[in-house]
Amino acid sequence: MYYIYILMGKSRKLTRKHKKKQRRTIKNKYEAKKYMDILNLAYKILTSTYNDLFNKDDYLMLSYIKQSIKKGWKILKDKNIIKEIKCNSLCMTMSILNSTLGERKKLEQLNIVQKLYLIFISYLIEDEKLTVKEVSLKHAIRKIDLRIQSEKNKLLKYQLKNDNRNVKKCNKYIEKQEASKKQLIESNGLNKEGIGSAFKLDVCNSVDCQYLQEYKMEKGEKWNETYSKFCLNITEIFKGIVWLNMYMIFNKTTNIKGLSPTVQKVETNLDVRKLLKPVDILLIPSSYVYESELFYEQNTLDQIRKKKANHPFDKDFWVYTNYNEKKGTMDKRDIKYLENKHYVAAIMSIPYDSDWKTPKEIKEKEMYKNFQNFLQGKGPMPKLKEIYKKIRKIGDEERFDLQENIENSITLHWIYIHRDRLEDIIIEYV
């Protein structure tokens, strides 16, 4: 009898464990479905298709998604990492999006579309502290094979047009790539002379993405199929997620259910000048501005700033901040005296009316006048008018892409960055 009670007790424990496991499985499936639905919507929005990319067999990506979201959140908040995201040309759009998310205190405050964006922050931002990685020999050879195939496709077109000049060029390139492939195979990857580019890791490349996900892809056929889909379409999914986030920001909504894939653009009509104060945007001067006497007052402090900014060895940089719309002015502030936080920063590129042969002094006068007009709201103002979908050639392929339309721009590049890394970005760009 005692023995029977023990067996019954064990049975109850097993039943409880089984039910707990069942509940966890149901919860995971529900959570995975929510993520997959948004990833599918992002893909459909960018590619203007009605066909889903992912299905229930792809729910196995859940652990990767959750880990990447946490990692992306840490990177977004890390003051030592510059938020320079690869695989896009939407620098102003990305800085606005990063700033919007960066203002949140906790990860739990983000909605599901914002969280999925963090996956791409974790994947597409390079951490310079890490050793630069190289792909394996197997993946390097695959990249060479793709180059050869792409060139063969071009060759066929040129042959049909009887374009002998380009036919010769293609044949020469194919021969070179075939020789490089043979060199790698015969040396077992040791002789990389002249072919180092095939080993260089490019996170925007689908082959390199598969290399980075190789451990997961080798777990089985289903894993391989899921991560192959993810990697082959990673830039489209990423840009689709960006598009959805910007749609929600500028339409002031979180309702994206049933959004039509045929929608081609997000109307933004964002006046850059009016954005300066609310977002606390920094304007980083170009070398012209740092060097020109016109952009400095004739007082001791400003003259010291000019001297320090142009010192040959020990530079101290300043930026424009604290825009006053009523007065039409911005303050100069040494970067070391800025608040200890992240900023949206724009590197200035003030246009001038003369041609490039015009003397520097005249160009500086025109730039100064145009900058003053900008501050005072005179003439055409810089405006982020829209974000739109486009098919364009990226590398050797026609790919779906996102572009931003900035009218009357006075900037070269936008970035979301912590105060402590501003000097590094100024040295790199200015």
Short mmCIF file of C-alpha atoms in Angstrom, two decimals:
data_model
loop_
_atom_site.label_atom_id
_atom_site.label_comp_id
_atom_site.label_asym_id
_atom_site.label_seq_id
_atom_site.Cartn_x
_atom_site.Cartn_y
_atom_site.Cartn_z
CA MET A 1 0.00 0.00 0.00
CA TYR A 2 2.84 2.38 0.93
CA TYR A 3 4.46 1.55 -2.39
CA ILE A 4 1.25 2.47 -4.25
CA TYR A 5 1.12 5.89 -2.49
CA ILE A 6 4.70 6.62 -3.54
CA LEU A 7 3.87 5.76 -7.16
CA MET A 8 0.77 7.96 -7.05
CA GLY A 9 2.82 10.85 -5.63
CA LYS A 10 5.39 10.52 -8.40
CA SER A 11 2.60 10.37 -10.96
CA ARG A 12 1.10 13.61 -9.66
CA LYS A 13 4.52 15.30 -9.80
CA LEU A 14 5.05 14.12 -13.38
CA THR A 15 1.57 15.35 -14.33
CA ARG A 16 2.26 18.78 -12.82
CA LYS A 17 5.59 18.99 -14.66
CA HIS A 18 3.95 17.90 -17.87
CA LYS A 19 1.21 20.53 -17.54
CA LYS A 20 3.76 23.21 -16.71
CA LYS A 21 5.77 22.24 -19.79
CA GLN A 22 2.59 22.31 -21.88
CA ARG A 23 1.70 25.80 -20.67
CA ARG A 24 5.23 27.01 -21.42
CA THR A 25 5.07 25.51 -24.92
CA ILE A 26 1.71 27.19 -25.63
CA LYS A 27 3.04 30.52 -24.31
CA ASN A 28 6.18 30.25 -26.48
CA LYS A 29 4.12 29.44 -29.58
CA TYR A 30 1.85 32.40 -28.94
CA GLU A 31 4.83 34.72 -28.41
CA ALA A 32 6.67 33.38 -31.48
CA LYS A 33 3.56 33.84 -33.63
CA LYS A 34 3.33 37.52 -32.61
CA TYR A 35 6.94 38.12 -33.64
CA MET A 36 6.60 36.17 -36.90
CA ASP A 37 3.45 38.07 -37.84
CA ILE A 38 5.33 41.38 -37.55
CA LEU A 39 8.40 40.07 -39.40
CA ASN A 40 6.09 38.88 -42.20
CA LEU A 41 4.35 42.24 -42.31
CA ALA A 42 7.73 44.05 -42.46
CA TYR A 43 8.85 41.83 -45.34
CA LYS A 44 5.56 42.29 -47.23
CA ILE A 45 5.54 46.05 -46.71
CA LEU A 46 9.02 46.54 -48.15
CA THR A 47 8.72 44.07 -51.03
CA SER A 48 5.08 45.00 -51.85
CA THR A 49 4.05 41.34 -51.77
CA TYR A 50 1.10 39.58 -50.13
CA ASN A 51 3.05 36.36 -49.50
CA ASP A 52 4.34 35.49 -46.02
CA LEU A 53 8.02 34.66 -45.62
CA PHE A 54 7.84 32.84 -42.27
CA ASN A 55 5.41 30.17 -40.99
CA LYS A 56 4.87 28.12 -37.83
CA ASP A 57 7.94 25.98 -38.61
CA ASP A 58 10.03 29.10 -38.04
CA TYR A 59 8.91 29.56 -34.43
CA LEU A 60 12.25 27.99 -33.47
CA MET A 61 13.77 31.48 -33.95
CA LEU A 62 12.11 32.63 -30.72
CA SER A 63 15.17 32.18 -28.49
CA TYR A 64 17.38 34.06 -30.99
CA ILE A 65 14.83 36.88 -31.23
CA LYS A 66 14.56 37.29 -27.44
CA GLN A 67 18.33 37.18 -26.92
CA SER A 68 18.92 39.70 -29.74
CA ILE A 69 16.33 42.10 -28.34
CA LYS A 70 18.11 42.14 -24.98
CA LYS A 71 21.50 42.57 -26.64
CA GLY A 72 20.17 45.38 -28.88
CA TRP A 73 18.78 47.22 -25.84
CA LYS A 74 22.18 47.06 -24.11
CA ILE A 75 23.93 48.39 -27.24
CA LEU A 76 21.41 51.24 -27.60
CA LYS A 77 22.10 52.30 -24.01
CA ASP A 78 25.88 51.74 -24.13
CA LYS A 79 27.60 55.12 -24.23
CA ASN A 80 30.80 53.59 -25.63
CA ILE A 81 29.22 52.28 -28.84
CA ILE A 82 28.50 54.64 -31.75
CA LYS A 83 25.07 53.80 -33.19
CA GLU A 84 26.21 53.53 -36.81
CA ILE A 85 23.89 50.92 -38.34
CA LYS A 86 25.00 49.09 -41.49
CA CYS A 87 22.98 48.19 -44.63
CA ASN A 88 21.02 51.43 -45.04
CA SER A 89 21.24 55.03 -46.24
CA LEU A 90 18.64 56.44 -43.83
CA CYS A 91 20.94 58.31 -41.46
CA MET A 92 18.43 60.98 -40.36
CA THR A 93 15.59 58.48 -40.11
CA MET A 94 17.71 56.07 -38.06
CA SER A 95 18.91 58.78 -35.67
CA ILE A 96 15.29 59.83 -35.01
CA LEU A 97 14.26 56.22 -34.42
CA ASN A 98 17.23 55.50 -32.15
CA SER A 99 16.53 58.66 -30.16
CA THR A 100 12.83 57.76 -29.80
CA LEU A 101 13.71 54.34 -28.38
CA GLY A 102 16.69 55.62 -26.39
CA GLU A 103 14.44 57.96 -24.39
CA ARG A 104 12.67 54.97 -22.84
CA LYS A 105 13.95 53.98 -19.42
CA LYS A 106 13.02 50.28 -19.60
CA LEU A 107 12.89 47.67 -22.36
CA GLU A 108 9.35 46.75 -21.27
CA GLN A 109 8.16 50.22 -22.38
CA LEU A 110 8.76 49.35 -26.05
CA ASN A 111 6.07 47.87 -28.28
CA ILE A 112 6.67 44.71 -30.32
CA VAL A 113 7.75 46.54 -33.52
CA GLN A 114 10.26 48.63 -31.57
CA LYS A 115 11.61 45.50 -29.88
CA LEU A 116 12.10 43.77 -33.23
CA TYR A 117 14.13 46.78 -34.41
CA LEU A 118 16.54 46.04 -31.54
CA ILE A 119 17.41 42.71 -33.22
CA PHE A 120 19.00 44.65 -36.04
CA ILE A 121 20.78 47.02 -33.68
CA SER A 122 22.35 43.92 -32.10
CA TYR A 123 23.28 42.45 -35.50
CA LEU A 124 24.14 45.47 -37.68
CA ILE A 125 26.14 47.68 -35.31
CA GLU A 126 29.83 46.87 -35.19
CA ASP A 127 31.46 46.75 -31.78
CA GLU A 128 35.00 47.92 -32.44
CA LYS A 129 36.17 46.28 -29.21
CA LEU A 130 35.67 42.88 -30.86
CA THR A 131 38.32 41.38 -33.08
CA VAL A 132 37.48 41.81 -36.75
CA LYS A 133 36.05 38.46 -37.85
CA GLU A 134 36.62 36.59 -41.08
CA VAL A 135 34.32 34.08 -42.72
CA SER A 136 35.36 30.44 -43.12
CA LEU A 137 36.97 28.99 -46.26
CA LYS A 138 33.67 27.31 -47.18
CA HIS A 139 31.81 30.63 -47.09
CA ALA A 140 34.61 32.52 -48.87
CA ILE A 141 34.40 30.02 -51.76
CA ARG A 142 30.61 30.43 -51.85
CA LYS A 143 31.08 34.19 -52.20
CA ILE A 144 33.51 33.67 -55.07
CA ASP A 145 31.03 31.29 -56.73
CA LEU A 146 28.32 33.94 -56.46
CA ARG A 147 30.65 36.53 -57.99
CA ILE A 148 31.37 34.18 -60.89
CA GLN A 149 27.67 33.44 -61.46
CA SER A 150 26.79 37.14 -61.34
CA GLU A 151 29.48 37.91 -63.93
CA LYS A 152 28.28 35.04 -66.13
CA ASN A 153 24.79 36.57 -66.09
CA LYS A 154 26.28 39.89 -67.24
CA LEU A 155 28.35 38.07 -69.87
CA LEU A 156 25.23 36.54 -71.40
CA LYS A 157 23.60 39.98 -71.76
CA TYR A 158 26.73 41.44 -73.40
CA GLN A 159 27.00 38.48 -75.78
CA LEU A 160 23.40 39.02 -76.92
CA LYS A 161 24.24 42.69 -77.61
CA ASN A 162 27.53 41.77 -79.38
CA ASP A 163 29.30 44.06 -76.92
CA ASN A 164 32.79 42.59 -77.43
CA ARG A 165 34.54 45.09 -75.16
CA ASN A 166 32.46 44.13 -72.11
CA VAL A 167 32.51 40.43 -73.09
CA LYS A 168 36.31 40.52 -72.79
CA LYS A 169 36.07 42.31 -69.44
CA CYS A 170 33.65 39.69 -68.09
CA ASN A 171 35.74 36.75 -69.28
CA LYS A 172 38.84 38.28 -67.71
CA TYR A 173 37.05 38.76 -64.38
CA ILE A 174 35.65 35.20 -64.41
CA GLU A 175 39.09 33.75 -65.15
CA LYS A 176 40.57 35.75 -62.26
CA GLN A 177 37.89 34.54 -59.83
CA GLU A 178 38.27 30.93 -60.98
CA ALA A 179 42.03 31.21 -60.39
CA SER A 180 41.41 32.69 -56.92
CA LYS A 181 39.05 29.84 -56.06
CA LYS A 182 41.62 27.26 -57.22
CA GLN A 183 44.32 29.02 -55.19
CA LEU A 184 42.22 28.82 -52.02
CA ILE A 185 41.26 25.18 -52.50
CA GLU A 186 44.82 24.04 -53.24
CA SER A 187 46.23 25.92 -50.23
CA ASN A 188 43.32 24.94 -47.98
CA GLY A 189 42.62 28.63 -47.44
CA LEU A 190 46.13 29.52 -46.32
CA ASN A 191 47.12 31.49 -49.43
CA LYS A 192 44.80 34.51 -49.37
CA GLU A 193 47.00 36.75 -51.51
CA GLY A 194 44.82 38.94 -53.72
CA ILE A 195 41.57 37.44 -52.39
CA GLY A 196 41.28 38.81 -48.87
CA SER A 197 37.98 40.52 -49.73
CA ALA A 198 36.24 37.13 -49.97
CA PHE A 199 37.04 36.52 -46.28
CA LYS A 200 36.02 39.97 -45.09
CA LEU A 201 32.90 39.80 -42.95
CA ASP A 202 30.00 41.87 -44.31
CA VAL A 203 26.89 41.63 -42.13
CA CYS A 204 24.72 42.87 -45.02
CA ASN A 205 25.77 39.90 -47.16
CA SER A 206 23.45 36.87 -46.99
CA VAL A 207 26.36 34.39 -47.18
CA ASP A 208 28.14 36.10 -44.29
CA CYS A 209 24.89 36.13 -42.30
CA GLN A 210 24.66 32.36 -42.81
CA TYR A 211 28.25 32.04 -41.59
CA LEU A 212 27.35 33.92 -38.40
CA GLN A 213 24.29 31.69 -37.91
CA GLU A 214 26.15 28.50 -38.87
CA TYR A 215 25.91 26.93 -35.41
CA LYS A 216 22.12 27.17 -35.44
CA MET A 217 21.80 26.14 -39.09
CA GLU A 218 23.71 22.92 -38.41
CA LYS A 219 21.18 21.80 -35.78
CA GLY A 220 18.96 20.25 -38.45
CA GLU A 221 17.08 20.72 -41.69
CA LYS A 222 14.33 22.91 -40.21
CA TRP A 223 16.87 25.16 -38.51
CA ASN A 224 18.81 25.46 -41.77
CA GLU A 225 15.68 26.40 -43.74
CA THR A 226 14.54 29.00 -41.19
CA TYR A 227 17.87 30.80 -40.84
CA SER A 228 18.48 30.61 -44.62
CA LYS A 229 15.21 32.51 -45.14
CA PHE A 230 16.19 35.03 -42.50
CA CYS A 231 19.67 35.62 -43.96
CA LEU A 232 18.61 35.73 -47.61
CA ASN A 233 16.11 38.48 -46.78
CA ILE A 234 17.75 40.18 -43.82
CA THR A 235 18.09 43.66 -45.37
CA GLU A 236 14.48 43.63 -46.59
CA ILE A 237 13.17 42.54 -43.17
CA PHE A 238 15.30 45.17 -41.42
CA LYS A 239 14.14 48.00 -43.68
CA GLY A 240 10.55 46.83 -43.38
CA ILE A 241 10.81 47.04 -39.58
CA VAL A 242 12.26 50.56 -39.91
CA TRP A 243 9.38 51.52 -42.24
CA LEU A 244 6.78 50.21 -39.75
CA ASN A 245 8.39 52.12 -36.87
CA MET A 246 8.47 55.37 -38.85
CA TYR A 247 4.87 54.83 -39.98
CA MET A 248 3.80 54.55 -36.33
CA ILE A 249 5.82 57.61 -35.26
CA PHE A 250 4.58 59.95 -37.98
CA ASN A 251 1.00 58.68 -38.04
CA LYS A 252 0.87 58.65 -34.22
CA THR A 253 -0.56 55.16 -34.11
CA THR A 254 0.33 51.64 -33.02
CA ASN A 255 -2.33 50.09 -35.24
CA ILE A 256 -0.54 48.48 -38.20
CA LYS A 257 -2.79 45.46 -38.58
CA GLY A 258 -4.04 45.14 -42.14
CA LEU A 259 -1.57 47.73 -43.47
CA SER A 260 -1.44 47.40 -47.26
CA PRO A 261 1.87 46.34 -48.84
CA THR A 262 1.09 48.66 -51.75
CA VAL A 263 1.70 51.80 -49.63
CA GLN A 264 4.84 53.30 -51.15
CA LYS A 265 5.90 56.00 -48.69
CA VAL A 266 5.61 57.50 -45.23
CA GLU A 267 4.85 61.22 -45.35
CA THR A 268 7.01 62.93 -42.72
CA ASN A 269 7.20 66.66 -43.65
CA LEU A 270 9.59 67.19 -40.75
CA ASP A 271 10.99 70.74 -40.50
CA VAL A 272 14.61 70.27 -39.37
CA ARG A 273 14.86 73.79 -37.92
CA LYS A 274 11.80 73.29 -35.71
CA LEU A 275 13.13 69.93 -34.60
CA LEU A 276 16.39 71.33 -33.19
CA LYS A 277 15.13 72.39 -29.77
CA PRO A 278 12.59 69.66 -28.84
CA VAL A 279 14.97 66.82 -29.71
CA ASP A 280 18.07 68.68 -28.44
CA ILE A 281 19.96 68.17 -31.71
CA LEU A 282 23.64 69.03 -31.95
CA LEU A 283 25.08 70.49 -35.15
CA ILE A 284 28.69 69.46 -35.73
CA PRO A 285 30.57 72.08 -37.79
CA SER A 286 32.37 71.16 -40.99
CA SER A 287 36.07 71.95 -41.36
CA TYR A 288 35.06 75.14 -43.21
CA VAL A 289 33.09 76.35 -40.17
CA TYR A 290 35.77 75.36 -37.65
CA GLU A 291 38.41 77.28 -39.63
CA SER A 292 36.49 80.34 -40.84
CA GLU A 293 36.73 83.60 -38.87
CA LEU A 294 33.17 84.46 -39.97
CA PHE A 295 31.66 81.86 -37.65
CA TYR A 296 33.36 83.28 -34.51
CA GLU A 297 32.60 86.38 -32.44
CA GLN A 298 35.37 88.89 -31.74
CA ASN A 299 35.50 88.07 -28.04
CA THR A 300 38.16 86.24 -26.05
CA LEU A 301 36.11 83.05 -25.44
CA ASP A 302 35.19 82.54 -29.09
CA GLN A 303 38.73 83.24 -30.27
CA ILE A 304 40.05 80.66 -27.80
CA ARG A 305 37.50 78.18 -29.19
CA LYS A 306 38.73 78.82 -32.73
CA LYS A 307 42.34 78.37 -31.68
CA LYS A 308 41.64 75.09 -29.83
CA ALA A 309 39.47 73.65 -32.59
CA ASN A 310 42.26 74.22 -35.12
CA HIS A 311 45.24 73.25 -32.95
CA PRO A 312 47.57 70.97 -34.97
CA PHE A 313 48.05 68.40 -32.17
CA ASP A 314 45.71 68.94 -29.23
CA LYS A 315 42.28 69.86 -30.57
CA ASP A 316 39.26 70.76 -28.44
CA PHE A 317 36.06 70.65 -30.49
CA TRP A 318 32.82 72.54 -29.99
CA VAL A 319 29.32 72.05 -31.40
CA TYR A 320 26.18 74.12 -31.95
CA THR A 321 23.41 73.51 -29.40
CA ASN A 322 20.52 75.20 -27.55
CA TYR A 323 18.64 76.62 -30.53
CA ASN A 324 16.62 79.79 -29.79
CA GLU A 325 13.88 80.13 -32.42
CA LYS A 326 12.82 83.65 -31.34
CA LYS A 327 16.33 85.07 -31.61
CA GLY A 328 17.41 82.80 -34.48
CA THR A 329 20.62 81.75 -32.70
CA MET A 330 22.48 78.68 -31.50
CA ASP A 331 25.09 78.53 -28.76
CA LYS A 332 28.57 77.12 -29.18
CA ARG A 333 29.44 74.57 -26.51
CA ASP A 334 32.68 72.68 -25.96
CA ILE A 335 31.79 69.00 -26.15
CA LYS A 336 33.34 68.25 -22.76
CA TYR A 337 30.80 70.64 -21.16
CA LEU A 338 27.75 68.98 -22.70
CA GLU A 339 25.40 66.93 -20.53
CA ASN A 340 26.41 63.32 -19.93
CA LYS A 341 23.86 61.69 -22.28
CA HIS A 342 23.07 60.54 -25.82
CA TYR A 343 22.31 63.09 -28.55
CA VAL A 344 21.08 63.22 -32.10
CA ALA A 345 23.99 64.87 -33.90
CA ALA A 346 24.14 66.14 -37.49
CA ILE A 347 27.38 66.87 -39.33
CA MET A 348 26.99 70.16 -41.16
CA SER A 349 27.49 70.61 -44.89
CA ILE A 350 26.25 74.13 -45.62
CA PRO A 351 25.68 74.72 -49.34
CA TYR A 352 27.14 77.69 -51.21
CA ASP A 353 25.95 79.26 -54.44
CA SER A 354 29.26 79.53 -56.32
CA ASP A 355 30.98 76.72 -58.21
CA TRP A 356 33.81 74.67 -56.72
CA LYS A 357 36.53 76.83 -58.39
CA THR A 358 35.42 79.92 -56.48
CA PRO A 359 37.96 81.22 -53.88
CA LYS A 360 37.49 79.80 -50.38
CA GLU A 361 36.76 83.23 -48.86
CA ILE A 362 33.74 83.76 -51.12
CA LYS A 363 32.39 80.27 -50.44
CA GLU A 364 32.73 80.87 -46.69
CA LYS A 365 30.73 84.11 -46.94
CA GLU A 366 27.97 82.32 -48.83
CA MET A 367 27.90 79.46 -46.31
CA TYR A 368 27.74 81.89 -43.40
CA LYS A 369 24.84 83.77 -45.02
CA ASN A 370 22.96 80.50 -45.74
CA PHE A 371 23.48 79.31 -42.15
CA GLN A 372 22.16 82.60 -40.74
CA ASN A 373 19.14 82.34 -43.05
CA PHE A 374 18.53 78.83 -41.73
CA LEU A 375 18.68 79.97 -38.08
CA GLN A 376 16.33 82.89 -38.77
CA GLY A 377 13.90 80.87 -40.88
CA LYS A 378 14.53 82.76 -44.12
CA GLY A 379 14.23 81.08 -47.50
CA PRO A 380 13.71 77.35 -48.19
CA MET A 381 14.13 75.27 -45.02
CA PRO A 382 15.65 71.77 -44.72
CA LYS A 383 12.86 69.23 -44.47
CA LEU A 384 12.65 65.44 -44.19
CA LYS A 385 9.77 65.21 -46.66
CA GLU A 386 9.21 61.47 -46.91
CA ILE A 387 10.59 57.95 -46.61
CA TYR A 388 9.86 55.91 -49.70
CA LYS A 389 10.37 52.42 -51.12
CA LYS A 390 12.55 51.89 -54.16
CA ILE A 391 14.18 49.07 -56.10
CA ARG A 392 17.83 49.83 -56.74
CA LYS A 393 21.06 48.08 -57.53
CA ILE A 394 22.95 47.15 -54.36
CA GLY A 395 26.20 45.36 -55.18
CA ASP A 396 25.41 43.18 -58.18
CA GLU A 397 21.74 42.69 -57.35
CA GLU A 398 18.48 44.58 -57.73
CA ARG A 399 17.15 44.83 -54.17
CA PHE A 400 14.23 46.46 -52.40
CA ASP A 401 15.40 49.52 -50.50
CA LEU A 402 14.27 52.51 -48.44
CA GLN A 403 15.31 56.09 -49.22
CA GLU A 404 14.76 59.35 -47.36
CA ASN A 405 13.98 62.56 -49.20
CA ILE A 406 15.62 65.54 -47.45
CA GLU A 407 14.98 68.85 -49.21
CA ASN A 408 17.35 71.86 -48.92
CA SER A 409 19.71 69.92 -46.68
CA ILE A 410 22.49 71.63 -44.72
CA THR A 411 23.83 68.36 -43.30
CA LEU A 412 26.04 65.52 -44.50
CA HIS A 413 25.30 62.79 -41.95
CA TRP A 414 23.12 62.12 -38.88
CA ILE A 415 23.88 59.87 -35.96
CA TYR A 416 22.66 58.95 -32.46
CA ILE A 417 25.70 59.14 -30.20
CA HIS A 418 26.79 59.67 -26.62
CA ARG A 419 28.68 62.81 -25.66
CA ASP A 420 31.82 60.78 -24.83
CA ARG A 421 32.14 59.52 -28.43
CA LEU A 422 31.56 62.86 -30.20
CA GLU A 423 35.27 63.59 -30.59
CA ASP A 424 35.79 60.27 -32.37
CA ILE A 425 33.04 60.97 -34.91
CA ILE A 426 34.30 64.56 -35.49
CA ILE A 427 37.83 63.30 -36.16
CA GLU A 428 36.46 60.67 -38.59
CA TYR A 429 34.08 62.91 -40.57
CA VAL A 430 35.47 66.46 -40.17
#
